[in-house]
CSV table of C-alpha atoms in Angstrom, one decimal:
chain,number,residue,atom,x,y,z
A,1,UNK,CA,-8.0,22.2,-0.9
A,2,UNK,CA,-6.6,18.6,-2.1
A,3,UNK,CA,-8.6,15.5,-1.4
A,4,UNK,CA,-5.9,12.8,-0.3
A,5,UNK,CA,-6.9,9.0,-0.1
A,6,UNK,CA,-4.0,7.5,1.7
A,7,UNK,CA,-4.1,3.7,1.4
A,8,UNK,CA,-1.9,1.6,3.5
A,9,UNK,CA,0.3,-1.7,3.0
A,10,UNK,CA,0.6,-5.2,4.0
A,11,UNK,CA,0.1,-6.0,7.8
A,12,UNK,CA,-0.9,-2.2,8.5
A,13,UNK,CA,-4.2,-0.5,8.6
A,14,UNK,CA,-5.5,3.1,8.1
A,15,UNK,CA,-4.3,4.0,11.6
A,16,UNK,CA,-0.4,4.1,10.1
A,17,UNK,CA,-1.3,7.4,8.5
A,18,UNK,CA,-2.4,9.1,11.6
A,19,UNK,CA,0.6,11.5,11.5
A,20,UNK,CA,0.4,12.4,7.9
A,21,UNK,CA,-3.0,13.0,8.0
A,22,UNK,CA,-2.8,15.4,11.2
A,23,UNK,CA,-0.6,17.5,9.1
A,24,UNK,CA,-2.5,17.4,5.7
A,25,UNK,CA,-5.9,18.1,7.4
A,26,UNK,CA,-4.2,21.0,9.4
A,27,UNK,CA,-3.2,22.5,5.9
A,28,UNK,CA,-6.8,22.7,4.7
A,29,UNK,CA,-7.0,19.3,2.8
A,30,UNK,CA,-9.6,16.7,3.0
A,31,UNK,CA,-8.1,13.4,4.0
A,32,UNK,CA,-9.3,9.6,4.1
A,33,UNK,CA,-7.5,6.5,5.3
A,34,UNK,CA,-9.3,3.4,4.6
A,35,UNK,CA,-8.5,-0.1,6.1
A,36,UNK,CA,-8.5,-3.2,3.8
A,37,UNK,CA,-10.6,-5.9,4.6
A,38,UNK,CA,-8.7,-8.3,7.4
A,39,UNK,CA,-6.5,-5.6,8.5
A,40,UNK,CA,-6.4,-3.5,11.5
A,41,UNK,CA,-9.8,-2.8,13.0
A,42,UNK,CA,-11.3,-5.2,10.0
A,43,UNK,CA,-9.2,-7.9,11.4
A,44,UNK,CA,-12.3,-10.0,12.6
A,45,UNK,CA,-13.2,-10.3,8.6
A,46,UNK,CA,-9.8,-12.3,7.8
A,47,UNK,CA,-10.8,-15.3,5.7
A,48,UNK,CA,-9.3,-17.3,3.1
A,49,UNK,CA,-11.9,-15.6,0.5
A,50,UNK,CA,-9.8,-12.2,0.9
A,51,UNK,CA,-7.9,-11.7,-2.2
A,52,UNK,CA,-6.2,-9.1,-4.2
A,53,UNK,CA,-9.5,-8.2,-5.9
A,54,UNK,CA,-11.1,-7.8,-2.4
A,55,UNK,CA,-8.5,-5.1,-1.9
A,56,UNK,CA,-9.2,-3.4,-4.9
A,57,UNK,CA,-13.0,-3.3,-4.4
A,58,UNK,CA,-12.3,-2.1,-1.0
A,59,UNK,CA,-10.8,0.8,-2.5
A,60,UNK,CA,-13.1,1.4,-5.4
A,61,UNK,CA,-16.1,1.2,-3.1
A,62,UNK,CA,-14.6,3.9,-0.8
A,63,UNK,CA,-14.2,6.3,-3.5
A,64,UNK,CA,-17.8,5.6,-4.4
A,65,UNK,CA,-19.3,5.5,-1.3
A,66,UNK,CA,-17.5,8.6,0.0
A,67,UNK,CA,-18.2,10.2,-3.4
A,68,UNK,CA,-14.8,11.5,-3.8
A,69,UNK,CA,-13.2,13.0,-6.9
A,70,UNK,CA,-10.4,14.7,-8.2
A,71,UNK,CA,-8.4,12.4,-5.9
A,72,UNK,CA,-4.6,12.2,-5.0
A,73,UNK,CA,-4.5,8.4,-4.5
A,74,UNK,CA,-1.7,7.1,-2.3
A,75,UNK,CA,-0.7,3.8,-2.1
A,76,UNK,CA,2.2,2.6,0.4
A,77,UNK,CA,3.6,-0.9,-0.3
A,78,UNK,CA,1.7,-3.5,-0.8
A,79,UNK,CA,-1.4,-1.1,-1.7
A,80,UNK,CA,0.3,-0.7,-5.2
A,81,UNK,CA,-1.9,-3.0,-6.7
A,82,UNK,CA,-5.3,-1.7,-5.3
A,83,UNK,CA,-4.0,1.6,-7.0
A,84,UNK,CA,-3.6,0.2,-10.3
A,85,UNK,CA,-6.8,-1.9,-10.0
A,86,UNK,CA,-8.9,1.3,-9.2
A,87,UNK,CA,-7.2,3.6,-11.7
A,88,UNK,CA,-8.3,1.4,-14.5
A,89,UNK,CA,-11.9,1.5,-13.0
A,90,UNK,CA,-12.4,4.9,-11.4
A,91,UNK,CA,-10.0,7.2,-13.4
A,92,UNK,CA,-12.6,9.7,-13.8
A,93,UNK,CA,-12.2,10.2,-9.7
A,94,UNK,CA,-8.7,10.4,-9.9
A,95,UNK,CA,-6.4,13.6,-10.3
A,96,UNK,CA,-2.8,11.5,-9.9
A,97,UNK,CA,-1.6,8.6,-8.2
A,98,UNK,CA,1.5,8.3,-6.0
A,99,UNK,CA,3.1,4.9,-5.5
A,100,UNK,CA,5.0,5.0,-2.2
A,101,UNK,CA,7.8,2.6,-2.2
A,102,UNK,CA,4.9,0.5,-3.7
A,103,UNK,CA,4.6,-3.0,-5.2
A,104,UNK,CA,4.2,-2.7,-9.3
A,105,UNK,CA,2.2,-5.7,-10.6
A,106,UNK,CA,1.5,-6.2,-13.9
A,107,UNK,CA,-2.2,-7.5,-15.2
A,108,UNK,CA,-2.6,-11.2,-14.9
A,109,UNK,CA,0.6,-11.4,-12.4
A,110,UNK,CA,0.2,-12.3,-8.6
A,111,UNK,CA,2.4,-10.5,-6.3
A,112,UNK,CA,4.5,-13.7,-5.6
A,113,UNK,CA,5.4,-13.7,-9.1
A,114,UNK,CA,7.8,-10.7,-8.9
A,115,UNK,CA,9.3,-12.1,-5.8
A,116,UNK,CA,12.3,-14.9,-5.9
A,117,UNK,CA,11.2,-18.5,-5.6
A,118,UNK,CA,13.0,-18.9,-2.3
A,119,UNK,CA,11.4,-15.8,-0.7
A,120,UNK,CA,7.6,-17.0,-1.9
A,121,UNK,CA,8.7,-20.5,-0.5
A,122,UNK,CA,9.9,-19.0,2.9
A,123,UNK,CA,7.0,-16.8,3.1
A,124,UNK,CA,4.4,-19.9,2.4
A,125,UNK,CA,6.2,-22.0,5.2
A,126,UNK,CA,6.0,-19.2,7.6
A,127,UNK,CA,2.1,-18.6,7.0
A,128,UNK,CA,1.7,-22.6,7.1
A,129,UNK,CA,3.3,-22.6,10.5
A,130,UNK,CA,1.8,-19.4,11.6
A,131,UNK,CA,-2.0,-20.2,10.6
A,132,UNK,CA,-2.2,-23.2,8.5
A,133,UNK,CA,-1.6,-21.0,5.5
A,134,UNK,CA,-4.5,-18.3,6.2
A,135,UNK,CA,-2.0,-15.4,7.0
A,136,UNK,CA,1.5,-14.0,7.3
A,137,UNK,CA,2.4,-12.9,10.7
A,138,UNK,CA,3.7,-9.3,11.0
A,139,UNK,CA,7.2,-8.9,10.9
A,140,UNK,CA,9.4,-6.7,13.1
A,141,UNK,CA,9.2,-3.1,12.9
A,142,UNK,CA,13.1,-2.9,11.9
A,143,UNK,CA,12.1,-4.6,8.6
A,144,UNK,CA,10.4,-1.2,7.6
A,145,UNK,CA,13.4,0.7,8.8
A,146,UNK,CA,11.7,1.7,11.9
A,147,UNK,CA,14.2,1.6,14.7
A,148,UNK,CA,13.2,4.2,17.4
A,149,UNK,CA,11.9,2.4,20.2
A,150,UNK,CA,8.7,4.3,20.7
A,151,UNK,CA,8.1,4.1,17.0
A,152,UNK,CA,8.9,0.3,16.8
A,153,UNK,CA,6.2,-0.2,19.9
A,154,UNK,CA,3.6,1.6,18.4
A,155,UNK,CA,4.2,-0.2,15.1
A,156,UNK,CA,4.5,-3.5,16.3
A,157,UNK,CA,1.2,-3.1,18.9
A,158,UNK,CA,-0.9,-2.2,15.8
A,159,UNK,CA,0.0,-4.4,13.0
A,160,UNK,CA,-1.9,-7.6,12.3
A,161,UNK,CA,-1.5,-10.7,10.2
A,162,UNK,CA,-1.9,-10.4,6.7
A,163,UNK,CA,-4.2,-12.7,4.2
A,164,UNK,CA,-1.9,-15.0,2.3
A,165,UNK,CA,-4.2,-15.2,-0.5
A,166,UNK,CA,-3.7,-11.4,-1.6
A,167,UNK,CA,0.0,-12.6,-2.3
A,168,UNK,CA,-1.1,-15.3,-4.4
A,169,UNK,CA,-4.2,-13.9,-6.7
A,170,UNK,CA,-3.6,-12.1,-9.8
A,171,UNK,CA,-4.3,-8.7,-10.6
A,172,UNK,CA,-7.2,-8.1,-12.5
A,173,UNK,CA,-6.4,-5.3,-15.0
A,174,UNK,CA,-5.9,-5.1,-18.7
A,175,UNK,CA,-3.3,-2.6,-19.2
A,176,UNK,CA,0.1,-1.2,-17.5
A,177,UNK,CA,0.0,-0.3,-13.7
A,178,UNK,CA,-1.6,3.0,-13.3
A,179,UNK,CA,-3.6,3.0,-16.6
A,180,UNK,CA,-2.1,6.2,-18.0
A,181,UNK,CA,-3.0,8.7,-15.4
A,182,UNK,CA,-0.4,11.1,-13.8
A,183,UNK,CA,1.6,9.1,-11.4
A,184,UNK,CA,4.9,9.2,-9.5
A,185,UNK,CA,7.1,6.6,-7.6
A,186,UNK,CA,8.6,7.7,-4.3
A,187,UNK,CA,11.6,5.9,-3.4
A,188,UNK,CA,12.4,5.5,0.5
A,189,UNK,CA,16.1,5.3,0.3
A,190,UNK,CA,17.4,5.3,4.1
A,191,UNK,CA,17.4,2.3,4.1
A,192,UNK,CA,16.2,1.1,0.8
A,193,UNK,CA,13.6,-1.7,1.0
A,194,UNK,CA,15.1,-4.7,-0.7
A,195,UNK,CA,11.9,-6.5,-1.5
A,196,UNK,CA,10.9,-3.6,-4.1
A,197,UNK,CA,13.9,-3.8,-6.4
A,198,UNK,CA,11.9,-5.1,-9.1
A,199,UNK,CA,9.1,-2.5,-8.7
A,200,UNK,CA,11.6,0.3,-9.0
A,201,UNK,CA,12.9,-1.0,-11.9
A,202,UNK,CA,9.4,-1.3,-13.5
A,203,UNK,CA,8.5,2.3,-12.4
A,204,UNK,CA,11.7,3.4,-14.1
A,205,UNK,CA,10.8,1.6,-17.1
A,206,UNK,CA,7.2,3.1,-17.1
A,207,UNK,CA,8.8,6.9,-17.4
A,208,UNK,CA,7.3,7.9,-14.0
A,209,UNK,CA,9.2,10.6,-11.8
A,210,UNK,CA,11.0,8.8,-8.9
A,211,UNK,CA,11.7,11.4,-6.2
A,212,UNK,CA,13.4,10.3,-3.0
A,213,UNK,CA,12.8,10.6,0.7
A,214,UNK,CA,15.6,10.3,3.2
A,215,UNK,CA,13.9,7.6,5.2
A,216,UNK,CA,12.9,4.2,5.6
A,217,UNK,CA,10.1,2.2,4.1
A,218,UNK,CA,7.5,3.4,6.6
A,219,UNK,CA,8.0,6.9,5.6
A,220,UNK,CA,4.4,7.8,7.5
A,221,UNK,CA,5.9,6.7,10.7
A,222,UNK,CA,9.6,8.0,10.4
A,223,UNK,CA,9.1,11.3,8.6
A,224,UNK,CA,5.5,12.2,8.3
A,225,UNK,CA,6.2,16.0,7.8
A,226,UNK,CA,8.6,15.2,4.8
A,227,UNK,CA,6.3,12.7,3.4
A,228,UNK,CA,3.1,15.4,3.6
A,229,UNK,CA,5.3,18.0,1.9
A,230,UNK,CA,6.2,15.6,-0.9
A,231,UNK,CA,2.5,14.4,-1.4
A,232,UNK,CA,1.5,17.9,-1.6
A,233,UNK,CA,4.0,18.8,-4.5
A,234,UNK,CA,2.6,18.5,-8.0
C-alpha cells in the first residue's frame, strides 16, 4: 500500500481528484485530497489574507494532523509551489514528489514573476473587474483541455474563484524546488498547456524525469485511469 496525497491547482478543490482517488483506493492505496483555503468547500474562507504561504501551511499541517509518512505527494498546476514549500519543511514524511503539469517557482519568487507581463496585467485587471482585486474568476473548462460536455459541465459547476494574492506573494523556500527529494514532472501533452512553458524548462534544467500523458491539463478529469497508472509507477 502506498499513501498518496493529491493536491489540486487553481480554481479547483480536493473534489477534482475523485476519479483518480477511487481508482487508487480500489487498488489498496491510502489517498487524501485536501482542499486549500478559500477554494472548493472552503470557499467561505476566501479573504485577502490568503497567500502562497497559507497554501503551503495548509499542506504541511495536513501531513502533520493526518500523521502521514512515506507519502507520494502529487501537486497539480498551481499546487507545485505548495509541494516545494512542504518538501523543504516536511521531507521526513515524503517518499517522492510528483509535479503534475505544475508551476515551478523558486525561492523568493512569486508565481506571477514567471508569467509574461501582459498576462499578469490582464489577470490583475480581470480580478479587479470581477471582485475588486480579491480573486480571479474560473476560466472555462476548455482552457484546461476539458472539452467533453459532461466533464466540462461538472468542472465548471464546481470551480470557485481563486485568491489573487497567492499569485503575488513570494514562495518561502531557501533552495531549489523539490529540496533534493526524488521528483518527477508529468507533462500533459494533448494539448500542451501554454502557461507552463517556463515550468517545463525548469524541470528539464533540474534533471527531473519528465514522462508524458496524452491528455489535456486536467488529466485527473479526462484520463483518470492512465494518470493513476502513472502515479503508481516508481
